[in-house]
GROMACS .gro file of C-alpha atoms in nm:
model
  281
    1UNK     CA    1   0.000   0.000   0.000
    2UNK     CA    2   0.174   0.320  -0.129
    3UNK     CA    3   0.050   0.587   0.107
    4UNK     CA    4   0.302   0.845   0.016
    5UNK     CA    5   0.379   0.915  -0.342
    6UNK     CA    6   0.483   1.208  -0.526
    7UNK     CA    7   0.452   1.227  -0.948
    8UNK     CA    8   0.785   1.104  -1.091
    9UNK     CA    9   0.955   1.424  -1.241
   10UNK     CA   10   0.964   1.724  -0.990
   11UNK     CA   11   1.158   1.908  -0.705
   12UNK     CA   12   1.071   1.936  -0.389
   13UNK     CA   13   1.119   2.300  -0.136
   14UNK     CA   14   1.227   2.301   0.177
   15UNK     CA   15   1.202   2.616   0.379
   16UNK     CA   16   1.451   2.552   0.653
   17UNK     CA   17   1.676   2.843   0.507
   18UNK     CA   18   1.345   3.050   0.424
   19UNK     CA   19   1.293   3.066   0.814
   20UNK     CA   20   1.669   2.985   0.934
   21UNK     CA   21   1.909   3.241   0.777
   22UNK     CA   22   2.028   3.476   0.881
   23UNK     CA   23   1.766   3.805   0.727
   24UNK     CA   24   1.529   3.557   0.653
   25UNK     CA   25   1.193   3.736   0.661
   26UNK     CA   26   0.830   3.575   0.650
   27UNK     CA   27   0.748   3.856   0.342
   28UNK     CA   28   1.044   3.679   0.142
   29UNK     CA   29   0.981   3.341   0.220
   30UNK     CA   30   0.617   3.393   0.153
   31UNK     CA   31   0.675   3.523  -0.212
   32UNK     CA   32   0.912   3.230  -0.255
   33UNK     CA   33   0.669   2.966  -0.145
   34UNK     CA   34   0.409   3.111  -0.380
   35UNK     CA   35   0.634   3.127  -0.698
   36UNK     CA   36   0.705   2.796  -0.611
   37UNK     CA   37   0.309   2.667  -0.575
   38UNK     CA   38   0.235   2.836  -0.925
   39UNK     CA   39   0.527   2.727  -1.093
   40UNK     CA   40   0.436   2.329  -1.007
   41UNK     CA   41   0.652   2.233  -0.697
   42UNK     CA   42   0.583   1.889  -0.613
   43UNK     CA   43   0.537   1.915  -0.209
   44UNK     CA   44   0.688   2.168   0.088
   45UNK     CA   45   0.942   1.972   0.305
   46UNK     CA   46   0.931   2.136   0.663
   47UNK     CA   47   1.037   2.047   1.039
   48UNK     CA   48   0.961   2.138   1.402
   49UNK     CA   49   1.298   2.239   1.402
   50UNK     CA   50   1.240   2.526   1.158
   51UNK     CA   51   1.120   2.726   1.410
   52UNK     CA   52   1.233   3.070   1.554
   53UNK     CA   53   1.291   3.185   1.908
   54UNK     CA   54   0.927   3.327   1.937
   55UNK     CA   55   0.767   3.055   1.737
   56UNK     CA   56   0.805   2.697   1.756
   57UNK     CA   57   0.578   2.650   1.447
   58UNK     CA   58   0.776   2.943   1.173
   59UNK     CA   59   0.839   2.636   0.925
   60UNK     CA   60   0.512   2.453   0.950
   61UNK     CA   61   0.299   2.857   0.875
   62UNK     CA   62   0.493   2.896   0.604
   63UNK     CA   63   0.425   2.506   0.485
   64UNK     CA   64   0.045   2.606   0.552
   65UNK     CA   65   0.013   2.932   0.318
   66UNK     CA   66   0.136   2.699   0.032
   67UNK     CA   67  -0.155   2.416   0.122
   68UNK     CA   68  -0.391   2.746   0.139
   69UNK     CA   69  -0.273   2.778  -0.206
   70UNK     CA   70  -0.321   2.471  -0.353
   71UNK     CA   71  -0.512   2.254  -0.167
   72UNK     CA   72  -0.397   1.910  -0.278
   73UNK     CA   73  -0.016   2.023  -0.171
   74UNK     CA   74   0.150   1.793   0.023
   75UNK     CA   75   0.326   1.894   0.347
   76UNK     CA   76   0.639   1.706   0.490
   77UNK     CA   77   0.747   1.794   0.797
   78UNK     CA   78   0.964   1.588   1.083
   79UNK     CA   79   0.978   1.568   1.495
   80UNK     CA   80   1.186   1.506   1.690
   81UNK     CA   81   1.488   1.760   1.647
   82UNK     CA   82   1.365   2.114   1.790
   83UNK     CA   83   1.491   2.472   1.873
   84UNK     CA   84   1.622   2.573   2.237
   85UNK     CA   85   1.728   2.886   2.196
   86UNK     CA   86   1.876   3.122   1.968
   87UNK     CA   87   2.156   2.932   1.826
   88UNK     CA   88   2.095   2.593   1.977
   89UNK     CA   89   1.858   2.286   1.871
   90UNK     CA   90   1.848   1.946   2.019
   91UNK     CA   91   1.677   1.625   1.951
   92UNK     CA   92   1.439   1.387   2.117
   93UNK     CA   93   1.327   1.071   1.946
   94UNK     CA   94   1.113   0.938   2.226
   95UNK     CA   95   0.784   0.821   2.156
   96UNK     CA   96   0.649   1.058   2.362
   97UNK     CA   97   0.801   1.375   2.216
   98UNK     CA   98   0.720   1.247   1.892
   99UNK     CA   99   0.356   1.201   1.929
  100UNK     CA  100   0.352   1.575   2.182
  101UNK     CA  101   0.525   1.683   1.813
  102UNK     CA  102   0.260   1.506   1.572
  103UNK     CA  103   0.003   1.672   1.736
  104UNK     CA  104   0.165   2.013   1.763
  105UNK     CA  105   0.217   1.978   1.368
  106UNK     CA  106  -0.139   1.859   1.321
  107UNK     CA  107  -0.309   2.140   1.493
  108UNK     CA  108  -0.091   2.416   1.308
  109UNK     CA  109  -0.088   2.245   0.955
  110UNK     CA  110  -0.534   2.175   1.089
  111UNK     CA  111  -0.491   1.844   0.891
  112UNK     CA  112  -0.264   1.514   0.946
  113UNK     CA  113   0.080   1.572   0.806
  114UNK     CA  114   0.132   1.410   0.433
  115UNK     CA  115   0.452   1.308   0.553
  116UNK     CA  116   0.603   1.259   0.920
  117UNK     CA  117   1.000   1.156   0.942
  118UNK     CA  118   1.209   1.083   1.247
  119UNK     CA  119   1.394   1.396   1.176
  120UNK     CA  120   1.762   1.298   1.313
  121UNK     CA  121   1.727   0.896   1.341
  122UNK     CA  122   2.110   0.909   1.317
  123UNK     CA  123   2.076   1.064   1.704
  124UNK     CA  124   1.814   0.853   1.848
  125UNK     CA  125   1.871   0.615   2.132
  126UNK     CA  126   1.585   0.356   2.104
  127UNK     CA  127   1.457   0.336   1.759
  128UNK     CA  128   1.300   0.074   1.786
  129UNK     CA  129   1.031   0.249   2.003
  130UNK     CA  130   1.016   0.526   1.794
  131UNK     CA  131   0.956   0.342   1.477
  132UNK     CA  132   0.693   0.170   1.706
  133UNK     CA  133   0.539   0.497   1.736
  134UNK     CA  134   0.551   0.666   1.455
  135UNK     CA  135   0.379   0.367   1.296
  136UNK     CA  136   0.070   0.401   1.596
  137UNK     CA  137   0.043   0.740   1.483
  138UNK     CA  138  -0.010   0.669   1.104
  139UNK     CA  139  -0.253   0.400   1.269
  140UNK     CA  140  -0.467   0.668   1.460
  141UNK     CA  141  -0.450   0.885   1.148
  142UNK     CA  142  -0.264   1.132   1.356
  143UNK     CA  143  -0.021   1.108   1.007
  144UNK     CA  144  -0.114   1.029   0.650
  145UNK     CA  145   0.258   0.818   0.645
  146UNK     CA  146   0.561   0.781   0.819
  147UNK     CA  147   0.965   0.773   0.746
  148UNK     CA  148   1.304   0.800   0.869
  149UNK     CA  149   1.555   1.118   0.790
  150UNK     CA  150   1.904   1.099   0.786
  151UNK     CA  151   1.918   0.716   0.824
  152UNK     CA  152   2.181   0.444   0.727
  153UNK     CA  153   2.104   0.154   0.579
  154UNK     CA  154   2.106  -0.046   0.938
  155UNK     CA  155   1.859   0.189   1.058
  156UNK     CA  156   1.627   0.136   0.823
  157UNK     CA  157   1.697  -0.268   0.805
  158UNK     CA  158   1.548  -0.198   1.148
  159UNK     CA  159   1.255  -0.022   1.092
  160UNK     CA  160   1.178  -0.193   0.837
  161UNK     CA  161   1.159  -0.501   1.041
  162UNK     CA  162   0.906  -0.345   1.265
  163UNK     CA  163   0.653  -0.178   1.035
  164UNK     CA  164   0.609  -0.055   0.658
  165UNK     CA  165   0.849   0.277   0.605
  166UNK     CA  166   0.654   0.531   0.284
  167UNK     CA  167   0.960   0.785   0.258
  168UNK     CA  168   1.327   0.844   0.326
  169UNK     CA  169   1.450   1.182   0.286
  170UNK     CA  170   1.872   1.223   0.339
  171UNK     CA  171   2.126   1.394   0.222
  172UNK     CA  172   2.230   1.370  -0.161
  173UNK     CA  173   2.455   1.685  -0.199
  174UNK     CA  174   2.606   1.598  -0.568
  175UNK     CA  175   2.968   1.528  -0.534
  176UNK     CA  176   2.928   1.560  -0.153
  177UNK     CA  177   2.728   1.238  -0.072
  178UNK     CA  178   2.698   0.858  -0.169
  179UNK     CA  179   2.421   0.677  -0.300
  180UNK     CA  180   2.412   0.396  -0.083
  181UNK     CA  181   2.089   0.452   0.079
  182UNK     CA  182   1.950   0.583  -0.266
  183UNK     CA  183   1.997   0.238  -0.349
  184UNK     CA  184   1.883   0.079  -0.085
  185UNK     CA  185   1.543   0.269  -0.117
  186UNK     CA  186   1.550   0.200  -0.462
  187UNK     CA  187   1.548  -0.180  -0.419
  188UNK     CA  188   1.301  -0.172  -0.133
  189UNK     CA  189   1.030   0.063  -0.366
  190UNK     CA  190   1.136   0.343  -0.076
  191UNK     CA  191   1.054   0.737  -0.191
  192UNK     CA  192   1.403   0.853  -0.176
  193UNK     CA  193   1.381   1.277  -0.102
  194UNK     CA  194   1.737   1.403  -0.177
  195UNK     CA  195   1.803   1.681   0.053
  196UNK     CA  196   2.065   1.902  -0.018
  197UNK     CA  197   2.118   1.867  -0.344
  198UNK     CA  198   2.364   2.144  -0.414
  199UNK     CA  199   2.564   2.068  -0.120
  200UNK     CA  200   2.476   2.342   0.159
  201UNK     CA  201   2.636   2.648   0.253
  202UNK     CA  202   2.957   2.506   0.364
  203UNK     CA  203   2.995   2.288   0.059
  204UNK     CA  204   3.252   2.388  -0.241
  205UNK     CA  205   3.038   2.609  -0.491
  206UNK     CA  206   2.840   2.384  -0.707
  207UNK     CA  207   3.053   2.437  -1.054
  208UNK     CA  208   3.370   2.277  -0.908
  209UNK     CA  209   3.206   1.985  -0.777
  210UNK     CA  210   3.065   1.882  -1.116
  211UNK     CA  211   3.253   2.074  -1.332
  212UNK     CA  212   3.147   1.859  -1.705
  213UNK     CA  213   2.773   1.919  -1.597
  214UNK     CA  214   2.907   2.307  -1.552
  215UNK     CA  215   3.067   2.303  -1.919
  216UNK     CA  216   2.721   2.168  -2.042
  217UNK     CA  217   2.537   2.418  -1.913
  218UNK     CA  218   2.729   2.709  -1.966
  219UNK     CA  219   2.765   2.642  -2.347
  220UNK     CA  220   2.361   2.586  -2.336
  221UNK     CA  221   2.349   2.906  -2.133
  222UNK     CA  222   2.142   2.790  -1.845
  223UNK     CA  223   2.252   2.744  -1.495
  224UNK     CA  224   2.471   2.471  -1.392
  225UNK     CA  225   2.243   2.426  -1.098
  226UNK     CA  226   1.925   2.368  -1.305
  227UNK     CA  227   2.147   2.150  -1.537
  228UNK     CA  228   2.243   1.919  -1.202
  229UNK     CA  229   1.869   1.851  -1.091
  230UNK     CA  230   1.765   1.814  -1.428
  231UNK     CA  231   2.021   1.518  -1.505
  232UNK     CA  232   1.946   1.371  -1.152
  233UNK     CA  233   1.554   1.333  -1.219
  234UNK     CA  234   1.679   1.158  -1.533
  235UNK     CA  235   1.945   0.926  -1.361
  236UNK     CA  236   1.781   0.860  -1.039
  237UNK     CA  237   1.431   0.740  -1.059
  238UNK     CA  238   1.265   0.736  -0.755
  239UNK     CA  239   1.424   1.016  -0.575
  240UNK     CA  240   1.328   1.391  -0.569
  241UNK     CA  241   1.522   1.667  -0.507
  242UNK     CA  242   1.480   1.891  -0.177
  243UNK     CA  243   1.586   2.247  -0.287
  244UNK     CA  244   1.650   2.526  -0.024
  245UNK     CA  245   1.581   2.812  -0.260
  246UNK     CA  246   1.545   3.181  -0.046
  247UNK     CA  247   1.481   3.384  -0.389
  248UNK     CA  248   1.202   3.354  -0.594
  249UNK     CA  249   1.465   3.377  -0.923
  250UNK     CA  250   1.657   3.056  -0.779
  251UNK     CA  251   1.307   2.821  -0.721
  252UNK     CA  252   1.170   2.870  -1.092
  253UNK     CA  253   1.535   2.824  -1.219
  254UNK     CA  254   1.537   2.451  -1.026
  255UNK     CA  255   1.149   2.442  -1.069
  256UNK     CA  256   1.193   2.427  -1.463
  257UNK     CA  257   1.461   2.125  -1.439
  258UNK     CA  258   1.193   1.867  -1.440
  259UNK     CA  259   1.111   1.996  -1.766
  260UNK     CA  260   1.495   2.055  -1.912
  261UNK     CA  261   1.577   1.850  -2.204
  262UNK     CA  262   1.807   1.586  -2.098
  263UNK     CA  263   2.044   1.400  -2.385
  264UNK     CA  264   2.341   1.162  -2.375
  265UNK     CA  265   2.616   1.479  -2.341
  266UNK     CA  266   2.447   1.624  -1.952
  267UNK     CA  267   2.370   1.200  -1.891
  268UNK     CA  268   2.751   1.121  -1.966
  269UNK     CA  269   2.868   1.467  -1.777
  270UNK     CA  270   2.623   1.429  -1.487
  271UNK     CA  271   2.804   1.018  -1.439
  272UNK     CA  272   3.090   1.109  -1.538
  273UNK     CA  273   3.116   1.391  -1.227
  274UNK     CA  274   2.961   1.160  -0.968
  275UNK     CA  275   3.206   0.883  -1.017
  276UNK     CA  276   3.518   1.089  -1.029
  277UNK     CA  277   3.371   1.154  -0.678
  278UNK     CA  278   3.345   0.795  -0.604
  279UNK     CA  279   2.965   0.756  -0.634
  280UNK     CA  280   2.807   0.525  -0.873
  281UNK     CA  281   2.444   0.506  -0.975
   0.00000   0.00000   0.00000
C-alpha cells in the first residue's frame, strides 16, 4: 500500500533556510513559497525544528500558506529535532516527544501531516520504540505516512523489520554524498527525497564539484544548478530533489529542471562527475 507518493519528475522545497538564515523574513519566504506553488513544486518539506525563538511553528505557517494555495499540496514535515534557543537545537526521538510533536504539527498544519520523518534517526537512542510509534500514529491517522531522515542503511533494516516505512528523505549533496541509501530505497520501492542537493552552505560552490555538468550548461546558457537537478531526475528514478531556494529567481530556475531536455552529453557529464567523486548510480 503506497501511502506516500509524489509524481515522478519534480523538485521538492524546503524552507529551513526561508525561516533559518540569517535576514530571513516571512514577506520573502512567503513570495518564494508562492512562486514555487504556481510554478508546479511537487510538495513543501518542513520540520519542528524550523522554528524561531518566538515561534516553535515558523516552518510549518509557512508550509500552511502553500496548502492554502493549492489545496492538494502535500506537506512534509519531521519531529523530533527542535529549537532551544537562539543558536541551539536538540533532539528527542522518544515516543512521547514524537507524538507531543505530531500533534503540535497537526493542529498548526489543521490536517494530518502528508509526511512525518524521524527527523535525526542518526541521534536517536531507542529506535525501535520510535519506529513503534511513529507507525501508531499513522494507525490513529494522527499522520497520512511515516519515514526515517538521515538514516543508514542499518537503521532502516530496522525499521523496516518493525513496520512498513513510505519515505526516506537524506542527504544527496552531488559530489558531496553517496548513494548507498538511494539504493537501498530504490530496491526496497522506498521514496528517496534528496536533501541538499547542491551541497549546503559550507559545501565547495556547485561548478567545481561537477565541473562537465558546468561546461554543459554554460555552453547551453542555463545554470549549472538547473542542469544538475535536471540530469538527476533523469538518472535517479525514484528520488526527488529537496531544494532550499530563499529567492524567488533561484526556485523557478530549479522548478523548470523537471522539464529541461536531458540527452546523452548532460547524462555522460552528470556520471561522469559523480564517479570521479566515487559515487556510482
Amino acid at each position: 500500500m503506497t501511502r506516500f507518493a509524489l509524481p515522478p519528475r519534480g523538485v521538492v522545497l524546503g524552507v529551513a533556510s526561508l525561516v533559518l538564515k540569517e535576514g530571513a523574513t516571512i514577506d520573502g519566504a512567503l513570495a518564494v513559497v508562492r512562486a514555487a506553488v504556481d510554478a508546479g513544486v511537487l510538495a513543501i518539506d518542513t520540520a519542528r525544528a524550523y522554528a524561531t525563538v518566538d515561534d516553535d511553528a515558523a516552518g510549518e505557517r509557512i508550509a500552511q500558506a502553500a496548502r492554502a494555495q493549492s489545496p492538494g499540496i502535500p506537506i512534509i514535515t519531521k519531529a523530533g529535532h527542535f529549537r532551544v534557543a537562539r543558536a541551539a537545537w536538540d533532539v528527542d526521538g522518544s515516543p512521547d516527544r514524537l507524538r507531543a510533536d505530531a500533534l503540535r504539527s497537526r493542529e498548526v498544519l489543521a490536517a494530518p501531516p502528508s509526511l512525518l520523518l524521524l527527523h535525526r534517526a542518526d541521534r536517536v537512542d531507542d529506535i525501535d520504540a520510535s519506529v513503534r510509534e511513529l507507525a501508531a500514529l499513522r494507525d490513529e491517522g494522527v499522520v497520512e505516512a511515516i519515514g526515517l531522515s538521515n538514516a543508514s542503511v542499518e537503521l532502516l533494516d530496522r525499521a523496516r523489520a518493525i513496520t512498513e516505512i513510505d519515505a526516506v528523505e537524506n542527504r544527496f549533496g552531488f559530489g558531496v554524498d553517496g548513494a548507498t541509501e538511494y539504493r537501498y530505497c530504490v530496491e526496497a520501492g522506498i521514496p528517496f527525497l534528496a536533501y541538499a542537493p547542491f551541497g549546503g552552505p559550507k559545501a565547495e560552490p556547485l561548478a567545481t564539484r561537477v565541473p562537465r555538468v558546468a561546461a554543459v550548461a554554460t555552453a547551453r546558457g542555463t545554470s549549472v544548478h538547473r542542469a544538475a537537478l535536471a540530469a538527476m531526475l533523469d538518472a535517479m528514478p525514484g528520488a526527488w530533489p529537496v531544494i532550499g531556494s530563499t529567492r524567488v529567481e533561484s526556485v523557478l530556475d530549479s522548478i523548470a529542471a523537471s522539464t529541461h531536455d536531458v540527452d546523452d552529453d548532460l547524462r555522460r557529464a552528470f556520471a561522469e562527475d559523480l564517479r570521479s567523486r566515487g559515487v556510482g548510480l
